[in-house]
Amino acid sequence: MGRLTKHIGQSQSKPKTSLHSLNDIKKILICRPNQRLGNQLLLTPLVQELTNTFPNCKIDLFVKGNVAEAVFKNYTCIDTIIKLPRKPFNHLIKYGLCWLKIKSKRYDLVINGDKNSSSGRLSTKYAKATHKVFGDIHQNTEKTYQDFEHISKYPIYNLRHYLSELGYADHQKTVPLLNINLSDSEIAKGKIMLRDKVNNDKKTICIYTNATRDKCYSENWWETFYTKLKTAYSDYNIIEMLPVENISKINFKAPHIYSTDIHEMAAIIKQTSIFITADNGIMHLASASLTPTVGFFSVTHTRIYEPYGNKSIAINTNETSINDWFEKIDTILNS
């Protein structure tokens, strides 16, 4: 499917219709038919960019599964979330109705959130819209931005380039951060929950030891890391956030917190000084809580998925040593 759809939209890379005013963009569709938590969180910078650029807009999301509802529940700009079933062949009628739904409305702008998504390209093509951005990275973007490969950033750079083709200046503003947009009450609840767990006034380091498939480090790896972490930061609380599977790669040796509510998890993480984990959806959740985040990478590309902002960093563990990792953690905690 990727090979069949990779050229869809290339003929529409340049606007074919003028735009009298940015205020004319009021109905927007973002296509990102993926059910993973991380991939939905990685859309939050684009949503912020759109609301900053088009203050009168309302945004529909074309996604898969139910996680987008939780991610964007505090975003008032989100209008309709069109949710493809996670297992389409078990729900063919519902699957077809979702595609009909994006065809039933006329949009001012449609954006494909992932240039490598065949269903994203197809839905962008299928939707009725005056302006469409399919996701291909323009050569000017590659020359201008060193971080053009990042999956959260290039849709924004693409949008800015498209608008520049329409005569609107690209001011090269800083790209928005991932942000789950926690409410004051959620943050207050997270503070209470962490306080109840540690029962002291020390600063807290939080780790998360799980990840999917080959991104997951072994129990021996995490045991070694945790032992050194306890020694190096004995004046900190060290807690573990547990995954939905309720497993621990350090055999529950640290005080641990379990929740299936991503806003609750983000609110607790926000109270910590640093969050340390492998590349996974919870890494992006920590980043979206605006907490300094360290992401360990061994198989995926840091340039595409690294956490950014708030002193966050990605570490390639194949090219560095444990002493290098702790030097970087020191820098974050002491800056």
PDB file of C-alpha atoms in Angstrom, residues 32-263:
ATOM      1  CA  ARG A  32      -3.805  10.330  11.137  1.00  0.00           C
ATOM      2  CA  PRO A  33      -5.474   6.896  11.053  1.00  0.00           C
ATOM      3  CA  ASN A  34      -3.343   5.297  13.771  1.00  0.00           C
ATOM      4  CA  GLN A  35      -4.354   4.002  17.197  1.00  0.00           C
ATOM      5  CA  ARG A  36      -1.070   4.384  19.103  1.00  0.00           C
ATOM      6  CA  LEU A  37      -0.910   6.793  22.024  1.00  0.00           C
ATOM      7  CA  GLY A  38       2.427   8.248  20.935  1.00  0.00           C
ATOM      8  CA  ASN A  39       1.255   9.002  17.418  1.00  0.00           C
ATOM      9  CA  GLN A  40      -1.795  10.870  18.684  1.00  0.00           C
ATOM     10  CA  LEU A  41       0.289  12.882  21.174  1.00  0.00           C
ATOM     11  CA  LEU A  42       2.672  13.750  18.355  1.00  0.00           C
ATOM     12  CA  LEU A  43      -0.232  15.555  16.653  1.00  0.00           C
ATOM     13  CA  THR A  44      -0.657  18.049  19.505  1.00  0.00           C
ATOM     14  CA  PRO A  45       1.978  20.496  18.152  1.00  0.00           C
ATOM     15  CA  LEU A  46       0.162  20.580  14.796  1.00  0.00           C
ATOM     16  CA  VAL A  47      -3.171  21.262  16.494  1.00  0.00           C
ATOM     17  CA  GLN A  48      -1.588  24.143  18.415  1.00  0.00           C
ATOM     18  CA  GLU A  49      -0.011  25.505  15.228  1.00  0.00           C
ATOM     19  CA  LEU A  50      -3.377  25.445  13.470  1.00  0.00           C
ATOM     20  CA  THR A  51      -5.195  27.273  16.249  1.00  0.00           C
ATOM     21  CA  ASN A  52      -2.397  29.848  16.439  1.00  0.00           C
ATOM     22  CA  THR A  53      -2.510  30.390  12.666  1.00  0.00           C
ATOM     23  CA  PHE A  54      -6.265  30.167  12.146  1.00  0.00           C
ATOM     24  CA  PRO A  55      -7.876  31.510  15.342  1.00  0.00           C
ATOM     25  CA  ASN A  56     -11.449  30.874  14.149  1.00  0.00           C
ATOM     26  CA  CYS A  57     -10.904  27.257  13.147  1.00  0.00           C
ATOM     27  CA  LYS A  58     -12.529  24.063  14.326  1.00  0.00           C
ATOM     28  CA  ILE A  59     -10.613  20.832  13.763  1.00  0.00           C
ATOM     29  CA  ASP A  60     -11.859  17.328  12.959  1.00  0.00           C
ATOM     30  CA  LEU A  61      -9.573  14.347  13.474  1.00  0.00           C
ATOM     31  CA  PHE A  62      -9.596  11.203  11.329  1.00  0.00           C
ATOM     32  CA  VAL A  63      -7.931   8.592  13.547  1.00  0.00           C
ATOM     33  CA  LYS A  64      -8.145   4.967  14.611  1.00  0.00           C
ATOM     34  CA  GLY A  65      -9.283   3.672  18.004  1.00  0.00           C
ATOM     35  CA  ASN A  66     -10.355   5.647  21.061  1.00  0.00           C
ATOM     36  CA  VAL A  67      -7.122   7.120  22.416  1.00  0.00           C
ATOM     37  CA  ALA A  68      -7.515  10.464  20.590  1.00  0.00           C
ATOM     38  CA  GLU A  69     -10.572  11.268  22.707  1.00  0.00           C
ATOM     39  CA  ALA A  70      -8.439  11.150  25.851  1.00  0.00           C
ATOM     40  CA  VAL A  71      -5.471  12.979  24.296  1.00  0.00           C
ATOM     41  CA  PHE A  72      -7.535  15.909  23.019  1.00  0.00           C
ATOM     42  CA  LYS A  73     -10.291  16.095  25.626  1.00  0.00           C
ATOM     43  CA  ASN A  74      -9.052  19.486  26.912  1.00  0.00           C
ATOM     44  CA  TYR A  75      -8.644  20.997  23.431  1.00  0.00           C
ATOM     45  CA  THR A  76     -11.714  23.147  22.787  1.00  0.00           C
ATOM     46  CA  CYS A  77     -10.764  23.557  19.115  1.00  0.00           C
ATOM     47  CA  ILE A  78     -11.465  19.882  18.399  1.00  0.00           C
ATOM     48  CA  ASP A  79     -14.911  19.433  16.915  1.00  0.00           C
ATOM     49  CA  THR A  80     -15.438  15.866  15.681  1.00  0.00           C
ATOM     50  CA  ILE A  81     -13.215  12.811  16.124  1.00  0.00           C
ATOM     51  CA  ILE A  82     -13.886  10.278  13.376  1.00  0.00           C
ATOM     52  CA  LYS A  83     -12.659   6.948  14.728  1.00  0.00           C
ATOM     53  CA  LEU A  84     -11.881   4.020  12.483  1.00  0.00           C
ATOM     54  CA  PRO A  85     -12.272   0.677  14.295  1.00  0.00           C
ATOM     55  CA  ARG A  86      -8.958  -0.850  15.348  1.00  0.00           C
ATOM     56  CA  LYS A  87      -9.894  -4.109  13.611  1.00  0.00           C
ATOM     57  CA  PRO A  88     -11.616  -2.982  10.413  1.00  0.00           C
ATOM     58  CA  PHE A  89     -12.333  -6.472   9.039  1.00  0.00           C
ATOM     59  CA  ASN A  90     -14.380  -7.199  12.174  1.00  0.00           C
ATOM     60  CA  HIS A  91     -16.379  -3.984  11.719  1.00  0.00           C
ATOM     61  CA  LEU A  92     -16.644  -3.438   7.977  1.00  0.00           C
ATOM     62  CA  ILE A  93     -19.838  -1.382   8.113  1.00  0.00           C
ATOM     63  CA  LYS A  94     -18.481   0.962  10.778  1.00  0.00           C
ATOM     64  CA  TYR A  95     -15.226   1.216   8.841  1.00  0.00           C
ATOM     65  CA  GLY A  96     -17.044   2.219   5.668  1.00  0.00           C
ATOM     66  CA  LEU A  97     -19.259   4.737   7.484  1.00  0.00           C
ATOM     67  CA  CYS A  98     -16.177   6.504   8.847  1.00  0.00           C
ATOM     68  CA  TRP A  99     -14.855   7.027   5.321  1.00  0.00           C
ATOM     69  CA  LEU A 100     -18.265   8.287   4.208  1.00  0.00           C
ATOM     70  CA  LYS A 101     -18.269  10.714   7.109  1.00  0.00           C
ATOM     71  CA  ILE A 102     -15.119  12.516   5.964  1.00  0.00           C
ATOM     72  CA  LYS A 103     -16.673  12.788   2.491  1.00  0.00           C
ATOM     73  CA  SER A 104     -19.907  14.259   3.843  1.00  0.00           C
ATOM     74  CA  LYS A 105     -18.354  17.552   5.006  1.00  0.00           C
ATOM     75  CA  ARG A 106     -16.619  20.297   3.067  1.00  0.00           C
ATOM     76  CA  TYR A 107     -13.338  21.455   4.621  1.00  0.00           C
ATOM     77  CA  ASP A 108     -11.249  24.539   4.065  1.00  0.00           C
ATOM     78  CA  LEU A 109      -8.023  22.644   4.779  1.00  0.00           C
ATOM     79  CA  VAL A 110      -7.015  18.973   5.056  1.00  0.00           C
ATOM     80  CA  ILE A 111      -3.610  17.905   6.395  1.00  0.00           C
ATOM     81  CA  ASN A 112      -2.081  14.434   6.321  1.00  0.00           C
ATOM     82  CA  GLY A 113      -0.234  13.970   9.612  1.00  0.00           C
ATOM     83  CA  ASP A 114       2.202  11.320   8.349  1.00  0.00           C
ATOM     84  CA  LYS A 115       3.695  11.337   4.852  1.00  0.00           C
ATOM     85  CA  ASN A 116       4.355   7.585   5.077  1.00  0.00           C
ATOM     86  CA  SER A 117       0.766   6.670   5.938  1.00  0.00           C
ATOM     87  CA  SER A 118      -1.061   5.206   2.940  1.00  0.00           C
ATOM     88  CA  SER A 119      -4.457   5.616   4.620  1.00  0.00           C
ATOM     89  CA  GLY A 120      -3.487   9.179   5.555  1.00  0.00           C
ATOM     90  CA  ARG A 121      -2.732  10.005   1.927  1.00  0.00           C
ATOM     91  CA  LEU A 122      -5.894   8.300   0.701  1.00  0.00           C
ATOM     92  CA  SER A 123      -8.135  10.073   3.207  1.00  0.00           C
ATOM     93  CA  THR A 124      -6.534  13.429   2.385  1.00  0.00           C
ATOM     94  CA  LYS A 125      -7.205  12.769  -1.291  1.00  0.00           C
ATOM     95  CA  TYR A 126     -10.730  11.516  -0.585  1.00  0.00           C
ATOM     96  CA  ALA A 127     -11.857  14.439   1.593  1.00  0.00           C
ATOM     97  CA  LYS A 128     -13.502  17.450  -0.003  1.00  0.00           C
ATOM     98  CA  ALA A 129     -11.379  20.525   0.686  1.00  0.00           C
ATOM     99  CA  THR A 130     -10.219  23.771  -0.864  1.00  0.00           C
ATOM    100  CA  HIS A 131      -6.641  23.296   0.342  1.00  0.00           C
ATOM    101  CA  LYS A 132      -4.754  20.052   0.961  1.00  0.00           C
ATOM    102  CA  VAL A 133      -1.322  19.302   2.438  1.00  0.00           C
ATOM    103  CA  PHE A 134      -0.302  15.695   1.791  1.00  0.00           C
ATOM    104  CA  GLY A 135       2.852  15.604   3.903  1.00  0.00           C
ATOM    105  CA  ASP A 136       5.729  15.472   1.441  1.00  0.00           C
ATOM    106  CA  ILE A 137       8.707  17.439   2.719  1.00  0.00           C
ATOM    107  CA  HIS A 138       9.688  20.284   0.401  1.00  0.00           C
ATOM    108  CA  GLN A 139      13.368  20.694  -0.444  1.00  0.00           C
ATOM    109  CA  ASN A 140      13.323  24.230   0.983  1.00  0.00           C
ATOM    110  CA  THR A 141      12.255  22.764   4.319  1.00  0.00           C
ATOM    111  CA  GLU A 142      15.172  20.325   4.278  1.00  0.00           C
ATOM    112  CA  LYS A 143      17.579  23.202   3.654  1.00  0.00           C
ATOM    113  CA  THR A 144      16.047  25.520   6.256  1.00  0.00           C
ATOM    114  CA  TYR A 145      15.364  23.254   9.245  1.00  0.00           C
ATOM    115  CA  GLN A 146      17.848  20.769  10.691  1.00  0.00           C
ATOM    116  CA  ASP A 147      15.006  18.992  12.489  1.00  0.00           C
ATOM    117  CA  PHE A 148      12.824  18.605   9.372  1.00  0.00           C
ATOM    118  CA  GLU A 149      12.598  14.809   9.802  1.00  0.00           C
ATOM    119  CA  HIS A 150      10.815  14.935  13.164  1.00  0.00           C
ATOM    120  CA  ILE A 151       7.335  13.485  12.819  1.00  0.00           C
ATOM    121  CA  SER A 152       5.757  16.265  14.901  1.00  0.00           C
ATOM    122  CA  LYS A 153       7.578  19.072  13.145  1.00  0.00           C
ATOM    123  CA  TYR A 154       7.533  18.421   9.421  1.00  0.00           C
ATOM    124  CA  PRO A 155       3.708  18.659   9.113  1.00  0.00           C
ATOM    125  CA  ILE A 156       4.045  22.144  10.603  1.00  0.00           C
ATOM    126  CA  TYR A 157       6.906  23.067   8.287  1.00  0.00           C
ATOM    127  CA  ASN A 158       4.849  21.719   5.375  1.00  0.00           C
ATOM    128  CA  LEU A 159       1.886  23.868   6.382  1.00  0.00           C
ATOM    129  CA  ARG A 160       4.086  26.957   6.702  1.00  0.00           C
ATOM    130  CA  HIS A 161       5.599  26.311   3.279  1.00  0.00           C
ATOM    131  CA  TYR A 162       2.153  25.824   1.753  1.00  0.00           C
ATOM    132  CA  LEU A 163       1.005  29.132   3.236  1.00  0.00           C
ATOM    133  CA  SER A 164       4.142  30.827   1.934  1.00  0.00           C
ATOM    134  CA  GLU A 165       3.130  29.643  -1.545  1.00  0.00           C
ATOM    135  CA  LEU A 166      -0.133  31.493  -0.948  1.00  0.00           C
ATOM    136  CA  GLY A 167       1.739  34.684  -0.068  1.00  0.00           C
ATOM    137  CA  TYR A 168       1.850  34.425   3.724  1.00  0.00           C
ATOM    138  CA  ALA A 169       5.293  34.854   5.261  1.00  0.00           C
ATOM    139  CA  ASP A 170       6.935  31.956   7.099  1.00  0.00           C
ATOM    140  CA  HIS A 171       8.291  33.650  10.225  1.00  0.00           C
ATOM    141  CA  GLN A 172      10.136  30.491  11.325  1.00  0.00           C
ATOM    142  CA  LYS A 173       8.597  30.600  14.766  1.00  0.00           C
ATOM    143  CA  THR A 174       9.488  27.929  17.287  1.00  0.00           C
ATOM    144  CA  VAL A 175       7.462  24.763  16.736  1.00  0.00           C
ATOM    145  CA  PRO A 176       4.952  24.135  19.552  1.00  0.00           C
ATOM    146  CA  LEU A 177       5.774  21.437  22.087  1.00  0.00           C
ATOM    147  CA  LEU A 178       3.839  18.256  22.656  1.00  0.00           C
ATOM    148  CA  ASN A 179       1.164  19.209  25.157  1.00  0.00           C
ATOM    149  CA  ILE A 180      -1.706  17.166  26.557  1.00  0.00           C
ATOM    150  CA  ASN A 181      -3.115  20.431  27.930  1.00  0.00           C
ATOM    151  CA  LEU A 182      -3.626  19.421  31.557  1.00  0.00           C
ATOM    152  CA  SER A 183      -6.233  21.353  33.502  1.00  0.00           C
ATOM    153  CA  ASP A 184      -5.461  23.036  36.832  1.00  0.00           C
ATOM    154  CA  SER A 185      -7.584  20.484  38.666  1.00  0.00           C
ATOM    155  CA  GLU A 186      -5.756  17.582  37.012  1.00  0.00           C
ATOM    156  CA  ILE A 187      -2.378  19.063  37.951  1.00  0.00           C
ATOM    157  CA  ALA A 188      -3.527  19.559  41.553  1.00  0.00           C
ATOM    158  CA  LYS A 189      -4.712  15.935  41.718  1.00  0.00           C
ATOM    159  CA  GLY A 190      -1.372  14.712  40.335  1.00  0.00           C
ATOM    160  CA  LYS A 191       0.472  16.650  43.039  1.00  0.00           C
ATOM    161  CA  ILE A 192      -1.620  15.014  45.755  1.00  0.00           C
ATOM    162  CA  MET A 193      -1.174  11.529  44.288  1.00  0.00           C
ATOM    163  CA  LEU A 194       2.611  11.854  44.108  1.00  0.00           C
ATOM    164  CA  ARG A 195       2.775  13.298  47.622  1.00  0.00           C
ATOM    165  CA  ASP A 196       0.732  10.370  48.960  1.00  0.00           C
ATOM    166  CA  LYS A 197       3.171   7.954  47.320  1.00  0.00           C
ATOM    167  CA  VAL A 198       6.516   9.455  48.442  1.00  0.00           C
ATOM    168  CA  ASN A 199       5.365  11.163  51.670  1.00  0.00           C
ATOM    169  CA  ASN A 200       8.266  13.650  51.749  1.00  0.00           C
ATOM    170  CA  ASP A 201       9.435  16.918  50.215  1.00  0.00           C
ATOM    171  CA  LYS A 202      12.338  15.534  48.174  1.00  0.00           C
ATOM    172  CA  LYS A 203      12.452  15.919  44.426  1.00  0.00           C
ATOM    173  CA  THR A 204      11.401  12.894  42.412  1.00  0.00           C
ATOM    174  CA  ILE A 205      12.811  10.954  39.466  1.00  0.00           C
ATOM    175  CA  CYS A 206      10.325   8.768  37.601  1.00  0.00           C
ATOM    176  CA  ILE A 207      11.204   5.793  35.394  1.00  0.00           C
ATOM    177  CA  TYR A 208       9.094   3.654  33.077  1.00  0.00           C
ATOM    178  CA  THR A 209      10.679   0.329  32.148  1.00  0.00           C
ATOM    179  CA  ASN A 210       8.334  -1.066  29.527  1.00  0.00           C
ATOM    180  CA  ALA A 211       8.229  -0.673  25.721  1.00  0.00           C
ATOM    181  CA  THR A 212       6.971  -2.585  22.719  1.00  0.00           C
ATOM    182  CA  ARG A 213       8.865  -5.417  21.060  1.00  0.00           C
ATOM    183  CA  ASP A 214      12.543  -4.737  20.299  1.00  0.00           C
ATOM    184  CA  LYS A 215      12.391  -1.215  21.761  1.00  0.00           C
ATOM    185  CA  CYS A 216      12.115  -2.821  25.192  1.00  0.00           C
ATOM    186  CA  TYR A 217      15.315  -3.207  27.215  1.00  0.00           C
ATOM    187  CA  SER A 218      15.926  -6.351  29.253  1.00  0.00           C
ATOM    188  CA  GLU A 219      15.457  -6.811  32.984  1.00  0.00           C
ATOM    189  CA  ASN A 220      19.243  -6.992  33.448  1.00  0.00           C
ATOM    190  CA  TRP A 221      19.644  -3.701  31.577  1.00  0.00           C
ATOM    191  CA  TRP A 222      17.079  -1.934  33.750  1.00  0.00           C
ATOM    192  CA  GLU A 223      18.369  -3.527  36.971  1.00  0.00           C
ATOM    193  CA  THR A 224      21.858  -2.180  36.229  1.00  0.00           C
ATOM    194  CA  PHE A 225      20.510   1.258  35.388  1.00  0.00           C
ATOM    195  CA  TYR A 226      18.224   1.420  38.445  1.00  0.00           C
ATOM    196  CA  THR A 227      21.006   0.358  40.820  1.00  0.00           C
ATOM    197  CA  LYS A 228      23.257   3.132  39.548  1.00  0.00           C
ATOM    198  CA  LEU A 229      20.388   5.622  39.622  1.00  0.00           C
ATOM    199  CA  LYS A 230      19.740   4.911  43.318  1.00  0.00           C
ATOM    200  CA  THR A 231      23.408   5.392  44.138  1.00  0.00           C
ATOM    201  CA  ALA A 232      23.865   8.559  42.107  1.00  0.00           C
ATOM    202  CA  TYR A 233      20.661  10.251  43.312  1.00  0.00           C
ATOM    203  CA  SER A 234      20.141   9.069  46.855  1.00  0.00           C
ATOM    204  CA  ASP A 235      18.744  12.485  47.740  1.00  0.00           C
ATOM    205  CA  TYR A 236      15.865  12.020  45.275  1.00  0.00           C
ATOM    206  CA  ASN A 237      12.758   9.891  45.406  1.00  0.00           C
ATOM    207  CA  ILE A 238      12.862   7.317  42.613  1.00  0.00           C
ATOM    208  CA  ILE A 239       9.489   5.932  41.549  1.00  0.00           C
ATOM    209  CA  GLU A 240       8.335   3.705  38.713  1.00  0.00           C
ATOM    210  CA  MET A 241       5.286   4.348  36.552  1.00  0.00           C
ATOM    211  CA  LEU A 242       3.779   1.003  35.596  1.00  0.00           C
ATOM    212  CA  PRO A 243       2.290   0.098  32.193  1.00  0.00           C
ATOM    213  CA  VAL A 244      -1.271  -1.083  31.697  1.00  0.00           C
ATOM    214  CA  GLU A 245       0.049  -4.673  31.818  1.00  0.00           C
ATOM    215  CA  ASN A 246       1.171  -3.962  35.424  1.00  0.00           C
ATOM    216  CA  ILE A 247       4.690  -5.318  34.907  1.00  0.00           C
ATOM    217  CA  SER A 248       8.064  -4.050  36.068  1.00  0.00           C
ATOM    218  CA  LYS A 249      11.485  -4.707  34.559  1.00  0.00           C
ATOM    219  CA  ILE A 250      13.029  -4.019  37.987  1.00  0.00           C
ATOM    220  CA  ASN A 251      10.676  -6.468  39.708  1.00  0.00           C
ATOM    221  CA  PHE A 252       8.748  -3.703  41.572  1.00  0.00           C
ATOM    222  CA  LYS A 253      11.798  -2.705  43.624  1.00  0.00           C
ATOM    223  CA  ALA A 254      10.922   0.996  43.471  1.00  0.00           C
ATOM    224  CA  PRO A 255       7.744   2.587  44.825  1.00  0.00           C
ATOM    225  CA  HIS A 256       5.366   2.400  41.902  1.00  0.00           C
ATOM    226  CA  ILE A 257       2.268   4.122  40.587  1.00  0.00           C
ATOM    227  CA  TYR A 258      -0.325   2.470  38.384  1.00  0.00           C
ATOM    228  CA  SER A 259      -3.027   4.243  36.404  1.00  0.00           C
ATOM    229  CA  THR A 260      -4.898   3.649  33.159  1.00  0.00           C
ATOM    230  CA  ASP A 261      -5.919   7.317  32.854  1.00  0.00           C
ATOM    231  CA  ILE A 262      -3.378   9.122  30.660  1.00  0.00           C
ATOM    232  CA  HIS A 263      -4.287  12.555  32.057  1.00  0.00           C
TER     233      HIS A 263
END
